[in-house]
GROMACS .gro file of C-alpha atoms in nm:
model
  352
    1MET     CA    1  -0.483  -1.394   1.210
    2PHE     CA    2  -0.719  -1.686   1.188
    3GLY     CA    3  -1.078  -1.665   1.294
    4ARG     CA    4  -1.429  -1.773   1.223
    5ARG     CA    5  -1.756  -1.639   1.351
    6ARG     CA    6  -1.880  -1.969   1.481
    7GLY     CA    7  -1.613  -2.085   1.711
    8TYR     CA    8  -1.264  -2.174   1.603
    9ARG     CA    9  -1.155  -2.343   1.285
   10ARG     CA   10  -0.820  -2.507   1.253
   11GLY     CA   11  -0.579  -2.454   0.969
   12TYR     CA   12  -0.591  -2.361   0.604
   13GLY     CA   13  -0.784  -2.672   0.525
   14GLY     CA   14  -0.556  -2.878   0.750
   15GLY     CA   15  -0.222  -2.877   0.920
   16GLY     CA   16  -0.018  -2.874   0.598
   17GLY     CA   17   0.122  -3.225   0.638
   18GLY     CA   18   0.450  -3.087   0.773
   19LEU     CA   19   0.532  -2.894   0.455
   20GLY     CA   20   0.497  -2.568   0.644
   21MET     CA   21   0.768  -2.685   0.884
   22VAL     CA   22   0.997  -2.768   0.593
   23LEU     CA   23   0.947  -2.422   0.445
   24LEU     CA   24   0.998  -2.260   0.784
   25ALA     CA   25   1.321  -2.457   0.833
   26MET     CA   26   1.444  -2.324   0.499
   27GLN     CA   27   1.361  -1.971   0.610
   28LEU     CA   28   1.554  -2.026   0.932
   29LEU     CA   29   1.856  -2.145   0.734
   30HIS     CA   30   1.840  -1.821   0.533
   31LEU     CA   31   1.816  -1.628   0.858
   32PHE     CA   32   2.116  -1.801   1.015
   33GLN     CA   33   2.314  -1.745   0.697
   34PHE     CA   34   2.231  -1.378   0.716
   35LEU     CA   35   2.323  -1.354   1.085
   36SER     CA   36   2.652  -1.531   1.028
   37ASN     CA   37   2.750  -1.249   0.791
   38SER     CA   38   2.618  -0.973   1.016
   39ASN     CA   39   2.768  -0.799   1.316
   40ASP     CA   40   2.427  -0.775   1.483
   41TYR     CA   41   2.209  -1.050   1.622
   42TYR     CA   42   1.868  -0.878   1.637
   43PRO     CA   43   1.769  -1.021   1.977
   44VAL     CA   44   1.409  -0.901   1.967
   45THR     CA   45   1.346  -1.046   1.622
   46LEU     CA   46   1.489  -1.379   1.731
   47GLY     CA   47   1.306  -1.365   2.063
   48VAL     CA   48   0.965  -1.306   1.906
   49LEU     CA   49   1.032  -1.578   1.650
   50GLY     CA   50   1.130  -1.816   1.929
   51LEU     CA   51   0.821  -1.731   2.131
   52ASN     CA   52   0.594  -1.814   1.837
   53LEU     CA   53   0.777  -2.142   1.782
   54LEU     CA   54   0.749  -2.234   2.150
   55ALA     CA   55   0.377  -2.159   2.152
   56PHE     CA   56   0.331  -2.382   1.847
   57PHE     CA   57   0.537  -2.682   1.963
   58GLN     CA   58   0.446  -2.636   2.333
   59PRO     CA   59   0.729  -2.823   2.506
   60GLY     CA   60   0.619  -2.943   2.847
   61ARG     CA   61   0.263  -2.967   2.977
   62SER     CA   62   0.189  -2.622   3.117
   63TRP     CA   63   0.090  -2.448   2.793
   64PRO     CA   64  -0.272  -2.340   2.736
   65SER     CA   65  -0.439  -2.510   2.443
   66ILE     CA   66  -0.516  -2.313   2.130
   67HIS     CA   67  -0.883  -2.307   2.231
   68GLN     CA   68  -0.784  -2.153   2.563
   69ALA     CA   69  -0.567  -1.891   2.392
   70CYS     CA   70  -0.776  -1.769   2.096
   71ILE     CA   71  -0.919  -1.419   2.131
   72SER     CA   72  -1.296  -1.364   2.135
   73VAL     CA   73  -1.549  -1.135   2.298
   74ARG     CA   74  -1.699  -1.424   2.491
   75GLY     CA   75  -1.370  -1.562   2.614
   76ALA     CA   76  -1.181  -1.244   2.694
   77TRP     CA   77  -1.462  -1.005   2.789
   78PHE     CA   78  -1.761  -1.202   2.911
   79ASN     CA   79  -1.559  -1.480   3.076
   80ARG     CA   80  -1.283  -1.244   3.194
   81GLU     CA   81  -1.010  -1.468   3.055
   82TRP     CA   82  -0.766  -1.182   3.013
   83LYS     CA   83  -0.475  -1.410   2.930
   84ARG     CA   84  -0.623  -1.447   2.581
   85ILE     CA   85  -0.535  -1.083   2.508
   86PHE     CA   86  -0.168  -1.163   2.560
   87LEU     CA   87  -0.157  -1.515   2.416
   88ALA     CA   88  -0.367  -1.508   2.098
   89SER     CA   89  -0.112  -1.331   1.878
   90PHE     CA   90   0.154  -1.594   1.943
   91TYR     CA   91  -0.058  -1.902   1.870
   92HIS     CA   92  -0.106  -2.044   1.520
   93SER     CA   93  -0.355  -2.289   1.382
   94SER     CA   94  -0.126  -2.489   1.152
   95ASP     CA   95   0.231  -2.516   1.035
   96PHE     CA   96   0.147  -2.319   0.721
   97HIS     CA   97  -0.013  -2.047   0.931
   98LEU     CA   98   0.303  -2.027   1.142
   99TYR     CA   99   0.531  -2.035   0.839
  100TYR     CA  100   0.371  -1.752   0.647
  101ASN     CA  101   0.342  -1.527   0.950
  102MET     CA  102   0.698  -1.587   1.064
  103ALA     CA  103   0.839  -1.558   0.711
  104SER     CA  104   0.666  -1.222   0.681
  105PHE     CA  105   0.776  -1.112   1.027
  106VAL     CA  106   1.145  -1.201   1.034
  107TRP     CA  107   1.284  -0.989   0.753
  108LYS     CA  108   1.052  -0.700   0.822
  109ALA     CA  109   1.151  -0.713   1.189
  110ILE     CA  110   1.524  -0.709   1.111
  111SER     CA  111   1.486  -0.380   0.928
  112LEU     CA  112   1.259  -0.228   1.192
  113GLU     CA  113   1.483  -0.339   1.477
  114SER     CA  114   1.779  -0.182   1.299
  115TYR     CA  115   1.582   0.137   1.247
  116TYR     CA  116   1.423   0.179   1.590
  117GLY     CA  117   1.670  -0.010   1.806
  118SER     CA  118   1.604  -0.330   1.997
  119GLY     CA  119   1.451  -0.170   2.305
  120TYR     CA  120   1.187   0.034   2.129
  121PHE     CA  121   1.109  -0.237   1.877
  122MET     CA  122   1.041  -0.484   2.158
  123TYR     CA  123   0.816  -0.223   2.318
  124MET     CA  124   0.637  -0.170   1.988
  125VAL     CA  125   0.570  -0.541   1.930
  126ALA     CA  126   0.439  -0.584   2.285
  127VAL     CA  127   0.203  -0.287   2.260
  128PHE     CA  128   0.083  -0.378   1.910
  129SER     CA  129   0.005  -0.737   2.008
  130VAL     CA  130  -0.211  -0.630   2.303
  131ALA     CA  131  -0.369  -0.328   2.133
  132THR     CA  132  -0.464  -0.527   1.822
  133ASN     CA  133  -0.643  -0.789   2.031
  134LEU     CA  134  -0.824  -0.527   2.237
  135LEU     CA  135  -0.943  -0.352   1.922
  136TYR     CA  136  -1.048  -0.688   1.776
  137ILE     CA  137  -1.272  -0.743   2.079
  138ALA     CA  138  -1.415  -0.391   2.055
  139ILE     CA  139  -1.497  -0.417   1.684
  140ASN     CA  140  -1.661  -0.758   1.720
  141TYR     CA  141  -1.868  -0.641   2.015
  142ALA     CA  142  -1.980  -0.330   1.827
  143LEU     CA  143  -2.076  -0.535   1.521
  144ALA     CA  144  -2.273  -0.776   1.737
  145GLU     CA  145  -2.469  -0.488   1.888
  146VAL     CA  146  -2.527  -0.294   1.567
  147MET     CA  147  -2.604  -0.588   1.338
  148ASP     CA  148  -2.768  -0.805   1.601
  149GLN     CA  149  -2.541  -1.087   1.489
  150TRP     CA  150  -2.419  -1.252   1.805
  151SER     CA  151  -2.197  -1.488   1.611
  152TYR     CA  152  -1.941  -1.206   1.639
  153ILE     CA  153  -1.933  -1.272   2.013
  154ASN     CA  154  -1.809  -1.627   1.955
  155SER     CA  155  -1.564  -1.541   1.679
  156CYS     CA  156  -1.229  -1.668   1.805
  157ALA     CA  157  -0.898  -1.592   1.633
  158VAL     CA  158  -0.529  -1.664   1.671
  159GLY     CA  159  -0.218  -1.558   1.484
  160PHE     CA  160   0.046  -1.288   1.452
  161SER     CA  161  -0.082  -1.135   1.129
  162GLY     CA  162  -0.276  -0.859   1.306
  163VAL     CA  163   0.056  -0.736   1.448
  164LEU     CA  164   0.213  -0.781   1.104
  165PHE     CA  165  -0.043  -0.549   0.946
  166ALA     CA  166   0.034  -0.287   1.211
  167LEU     CA  167   0.407  -0.319   1.142
  168LYS     CA  168   0.343  -0.289   0.767
  169VAL     CA  169   0.173   0.045   0.818
  170VAL     CA  170   0.472   0.172   1.015
  171THR     CA  171   0.717   0.035   0.759
  172THR     CA  172   0.549   0.195   0.460
  173HIS     CA  173   0.517   0.526   0.645
  174ILE     CA  174   0.890   0.539   0.717
  175GLN     CA  175   0.987   0.468   0.358
  176PRO     CA  176   0.974   0.724   0.078
  177ALA     CA  177   0.651   0.724  -0.119
  178GLY     CA  178   0.657   0.487  -0.414
  179MET     CA  179   0.506   0.175  -0.561
  180THR     CA  180   0.504  -0.182  -0.438
  181ARG     CA  181   0.362  -0.514  -0.554
  182VAL     CA  182   0.087  -0.681  -0.359
  183MET     CA  183   0.120  -1.060  -0.377
  184GLY     CA  184   0.422  -1.011  -0.598
  185PHE     CA  185   0.245  -0.895  -0.914
  186ILE     CA  186  -0.017  -0.624  -0.845
  187PRO     CA  187   0.145  -0.277  -0.849
  188VAL     CA  188  -0.016  -0.032  -0.608
  189PRO     CA  189   0.097   0.283  -0.426
  190MET     CA  190   0.289   0.182  -0.117
  191ARG     CA  191   0.070   0.384   0.119
  192ILE     CA  192  -0.245   0.187   0.034
  193ALA     CA  193  -0.085  -0.156  -0.008
  194CYS     CA  194  -0.208  -0.275   0.331
  195TRP     CA  195  -0.569  -0.195   0.238
  196VAL     CA  196  -0.542  -0.375  -0.095
  197GLU     CA  197  -0.389  -0.678   0.073
  198LEU     CA  198  -0.659  -0.672   0.341
  199VAL     CA  199  -0.931  -0.699   0.076
  200LEU     CA  200  -0.752  -0.955  -0.143
  201ILE     CA  201  -0.669  -1.189   0.144
  202SER     CA  202  -1.027  -1.176   0.268
  203VAL     CA  203  -1.160  -1.255  -0.080
  204LEU     CA  204  -0.915  -1.535  -0.153
  205PHE     CA  205  -0.922  -1.685   0.196
  206PRO     CA  206  -1.261  -1.607   0.356
  207HIS     CA  207  -1.181  -1.810   0.668
  208VAL     CA  208  -0.907  -1.568   0.778
  209SER     CA  209  -0.999  -1.297   1.025
  210PHE     CA  210  -1.082  -0.980   0.833
  211ILE     CA  211  -1.151  -0.798   1.160
  212GLY     CA  212  -0.819  -0.910   1.308
  213HIS     CA  213  -0.629  -0.775   1.009
  214LEU     CA  214  -0.834  -0.455   1.008
  215ALA     CA  215  -0.757  -0.405   1.377
  216GLY     CA  216  -0.386  -0.434   1.299
  217ILE     CA  217  -0.406  -0.171   1.026
  218LEU     CA  218  -0.595   0.067   1.252
  219ILE     CA  219  -0.339   0.024   1.530
  220GLY     CA  220  -0.063   0.097   1.281
  221PHE     CA  221  -0.236   0.416   1.172
  222ALA     CA  222  -0.294   0.513   1.535
  223PHE     CA  223   0.081   0.483   1.587
  224VAL     CA  224   0.180   0.674   1.274
  225TYR     CA  225  -0.090   0.942   1.258
  226GLY     CA  226  -0.276   0.919   1.587
  227PRO     CA  227  -0.198   0.942   1.957
  228LEU     CA  228  -0.060   0.593   2.013
  229GLN     CA  229   0.305   0.676   1.961
  230THR     CA  230   0.277   0.984   2.183
  231ILE     CA  231   0.118   0.775   2.457
  232MET     CA  232   0.385   0.507   2.419
  233ASN     CA  233   0.663   0.764   2.448
  234ILE     CA  234   0.536   0.909   2.777
  235PRO     CA  235   0.689   0.639   2.999
  236LEU     CA  236   1.009   0.651   2.793
  237SER     CA  237   1.061   1.012   2.892
  238LEU     CA  238   1.098   0.888   3.252
  239LEU     CA  239   1.373   0.640   3.165
  240THR     CA  240   1.736   0.740   3.141
  241ASP     CA  241   1.808   0.468   2.887
  242PHE     CA  242   1.628   0.666   2.618
  243VAL     CA  243   1.795   0.999   2.554
  244PRO     CA  244   1.600   1.239   2.328
  245SER     CA  245   1.801   1.374   2.040
  246HIS     CA  246   1.658   1.614   1.785
  247THR     CA  247   1.964   1.643   1.565
  248ALA     CA  248   1.918   1.542   1.205
  249GLY     CA  249   2.176   1.266   1.202
  250GLY     CA  250   2.190   1.145   1.562
  251GLY     CA  251   2.018   0.854   1.725
  252THR     CA  252   1.736   0.643   1.589
  253GLN     CA  253   1.492   0.832   1.374
  254TYR     CA  254   1.127   0.783   1.470
  255ALA     CA  255   0.823   0.805   1.247
  256ASP     CA  256   0.719   1.136   1.403
  257GLY     CA  257   1.045   1.302   1.310
  258HIS     CA  258   1.206   1.274   1.654
  259SER     CA  259   1.493   1.048   1.740
  260TYR     CA  260   1.622   0.860   2.039
  261THR     CA  261   1.972   0.737   2.108
  262TYR     CA  262   1.999   0.401   2.278
  263ARG     CA  263   2.286   0.391   2.522
  264SER     CA  264   2.545   0.126   2.461
  265GLY     CA  265   2.482  -0.188   2.659
  266THR     CA  266   2.112  -0.135   2.717
  267THR     CA  267   2.000  -0.390   2.460
  268GLY     CA  268   2.319  -0.590   2.416
  269ARG     CA  269   2.390  -0.419   2.084
  270ARG     CA  270   2.595  -0.125   1.969
  271GLY     CA  271   2.439   0.216   2.006
  272ALA     CA  272   2.212   0.324   1.726
  273GLU     CA  273   2.445   0.606   1.623
  274GLN     CA  274   2.742   0.374   1.577
  275GLN     CA  275   2.525   0.119   1.398
  276GLN     CA  276   2.394   0.372   1.149
  277ARG     CA  277   2.742   0.514   1.082
  278ASN     CA  278   2.927   0.185   1.042
  279HIS     CA  279   2.662  -0.076   0.971
  280PRO     CA  280   2.362   0.036   0.766
  281PRO     CA  281   2.043  -0.162   0.826
  282PRO     CA  282   1.984  -0.442   0.574
  283GLN     CA  283   1.777  -0.320   0.284
  284PRO     CA  284   1.676  -0.463  -0.051
  285SER     CA  285   1.778  -0.282  -0.365
  286ALA     CA  286   1.614   0.046  -0.453
  287ARG     CA  287   1.393  -0.078  -0.736
  288PRO     CA  288   1.076   0.114  -0.828
  289TYR     CA  289   0.868  -0.199  -0.762
  290HIS     CA  290   0.911  -0.455  -0.490
  291SER     CA  291   0.756  -0.779  -0.379
  292TYR     CA  292   0.482  -0.752  -0.121
  293THR     CA  293   0.436  -1.092   0.034
  294TYR     CA  294   0.264  -1.299   0.295
  295ALA     CA  295   0.035  -1.195   0.577
  296ALA     CA  296  -0.200  -1.436   0.749
  297GLY     CA  297  -0.221  -1.718   0.505
  298PRO     CA  298  -0.072  -1.889   0.204
  299LEU     CA  299  -0.091  -1.665  -0.097
  300GLY     CA  300   0.036  -1.940  -0.321
  301ARG     CA  301   0.365  -1.989  -0.494
  302GLY     CA  302   0.478  -1.689  -0.689
  303ASP     CA  303   0.369  -1.428  -0.432
  304GLY     CA  304   0.718  -1.296  -0.379
  305GLU     CA  305   0.897  -1.626  -0.344
  306GLY     CA  306   1.128  -1.551  -0.634
  307SER     CA  307   1.229  -1.211  -0.501
  308GLU     CA  308   1.293  -1.346  -0.152
  309GLU     CA  309   1.635  -1.491  -0.234
  310ALA     CA  310   1.745  -1.181  -0.423
  311GLU     CA  311   1.639  -0.950  -0.143
  312LEU     CA  312   1.811  -1.169   0.116
  313GLN     CA  313   2.136  -1.163  -0.080
  314GLU     CA  314   2.107  -0.787  -0.113
  315ALA     CA  315   2.050  -0.755   0.261
  316ILE     CA  316   2.358  -0.966   0.331
  317ARG     CA  317   2.565  -0.762   0.089
  318ARG     CA  318   2.457  -0.439   0.256
  319SER     CA  319   2.517  -0.578   0.603
  320LEU     CA  320   2.881  -0.642   0.512
  321SER     CA  321   2.932  -0.287   0.394
  322THR     CA  322   3.113  -0.072   0.650
  323ASP     CA  323   3.173   0.235   0.436
  324SER     CA  324   3.047   0.511   0.662
  325SER     CA  325   3.062   0.767   0.384
  326GLY     CA  326   2.775   0.596   0.205
  327GLU     CA  327   2.952   0.634  -0.130
  328SER     CA  328   2.874   0.280  -0.239
  329ARG     CA  329   2.504   0.336  -0.172
  330ARG     CA  330   2.501   0.655  -0.374
  331THR     CA  331   2.684   0.482  -0.660
  332GLU     CA  332   2.426   0.202  -0.663
  333GLU     CA  333   2.143   0.453  -0.667
  334ARG     CA  334   2.295   0.630  -0.965
  335GLU     CA  335   2.333   0.297  -1.147
  336ASN     CA  336   1.971   0.203  -1.075
  337GLY     CA  337   1.845   0.545  -1.177
  338THR     CA  338   1.701   0.610  -0.834
  339GLN     CA  339   1.770   0.861  -0.564
  340SER     CA  340   1.720   0.813  -0.193
  341THR     CA  341   1.522   1.074  -0.003
  342VAL     CA  342   1.614   0.931   0.336
  343ASP     CA  343   1.978   0.872   0.431
  344GLU     CA  344   1.937   0.658   0.741
  345GLY     CA  345   1.584   0.526   0.717
  346LEU     CA  346   1.427   0.205   0.601
  347ARG     CA  347   1.387   0.109   0.242
  348GLU     CA  348   1.140  -0.138   0.102
  349GLU     CA  349   1.165  -0.474   0.277
  350ARG     CA  350   0.933  -0.742   0.145
  351THR     CA  351   1.118  -1.072   0.155
  352PRO     CA  352   0.904  -1.288   0.388
   0.00000   0.00000   0.00000
């Protein structure tokens, strides 16, 4: 998420000269290669990616400008421009900004959509995008009051990285405890990686929105440890498309230990039970350390770029596996000297 206290600043020092678009096109080629070898199409992942691309290229003339979409206390609260709450997450300040956020989102989203199912993952992204922006407004307003610094009122931010930080919290909570690498080379415990990345990004790139990223982390923790997931599940209990299942192996396992089975045809994909039996979600190899990559801005070459190809190939290899007994996975774990503590959950996914 991009932001600056005094109004809005565009880009990481500029639009990137089109290089961001070239890198994004390469990522899309990797994605299409993966999908061509997969039996699933991940409609929510592709839909969110497409929405961000549409907001950036703005075909037609009816799109709000980036200045009309960025989230701020003045714009959204004082001026009652509520559309900013819904738009800001999907706007980006430059092609590099778009590239790094989408590169981080796509591969993470594929794993989460496989794990939660398309319906709930779409619901999660929608709630996180709105909740992150609301919390961003609240924090800025509180800081303006407490510190008597009214520049917080004018701070205007755009970008999907606040949602990405929320998704990272959920992802690391689902996975077994272990180590990861922030920016590709700093080993830290997985559970605190988001905090380390929050600080490092803010130090290396002071023009990014620290408060926007912090809001995303807090929303992620509210989902995992707080009341947010319970509140989100209330309306689902009224829908027949989400059938509660508390059996150990049935349905889609949620972070709170419960599971839901998506009925076939609801999302245009196979049911979660069939998917998990016959088509395990794409996962990188079970190494003790993994690459932890981009968030809201360019972290430079070498921040996971080298591991991206390897993890993609591993995801493709796993997506082609249809051995429901899981014997191949157990054999690989024995060869790598690791042992899985979760049979049908997510493993580390850090490619973008």
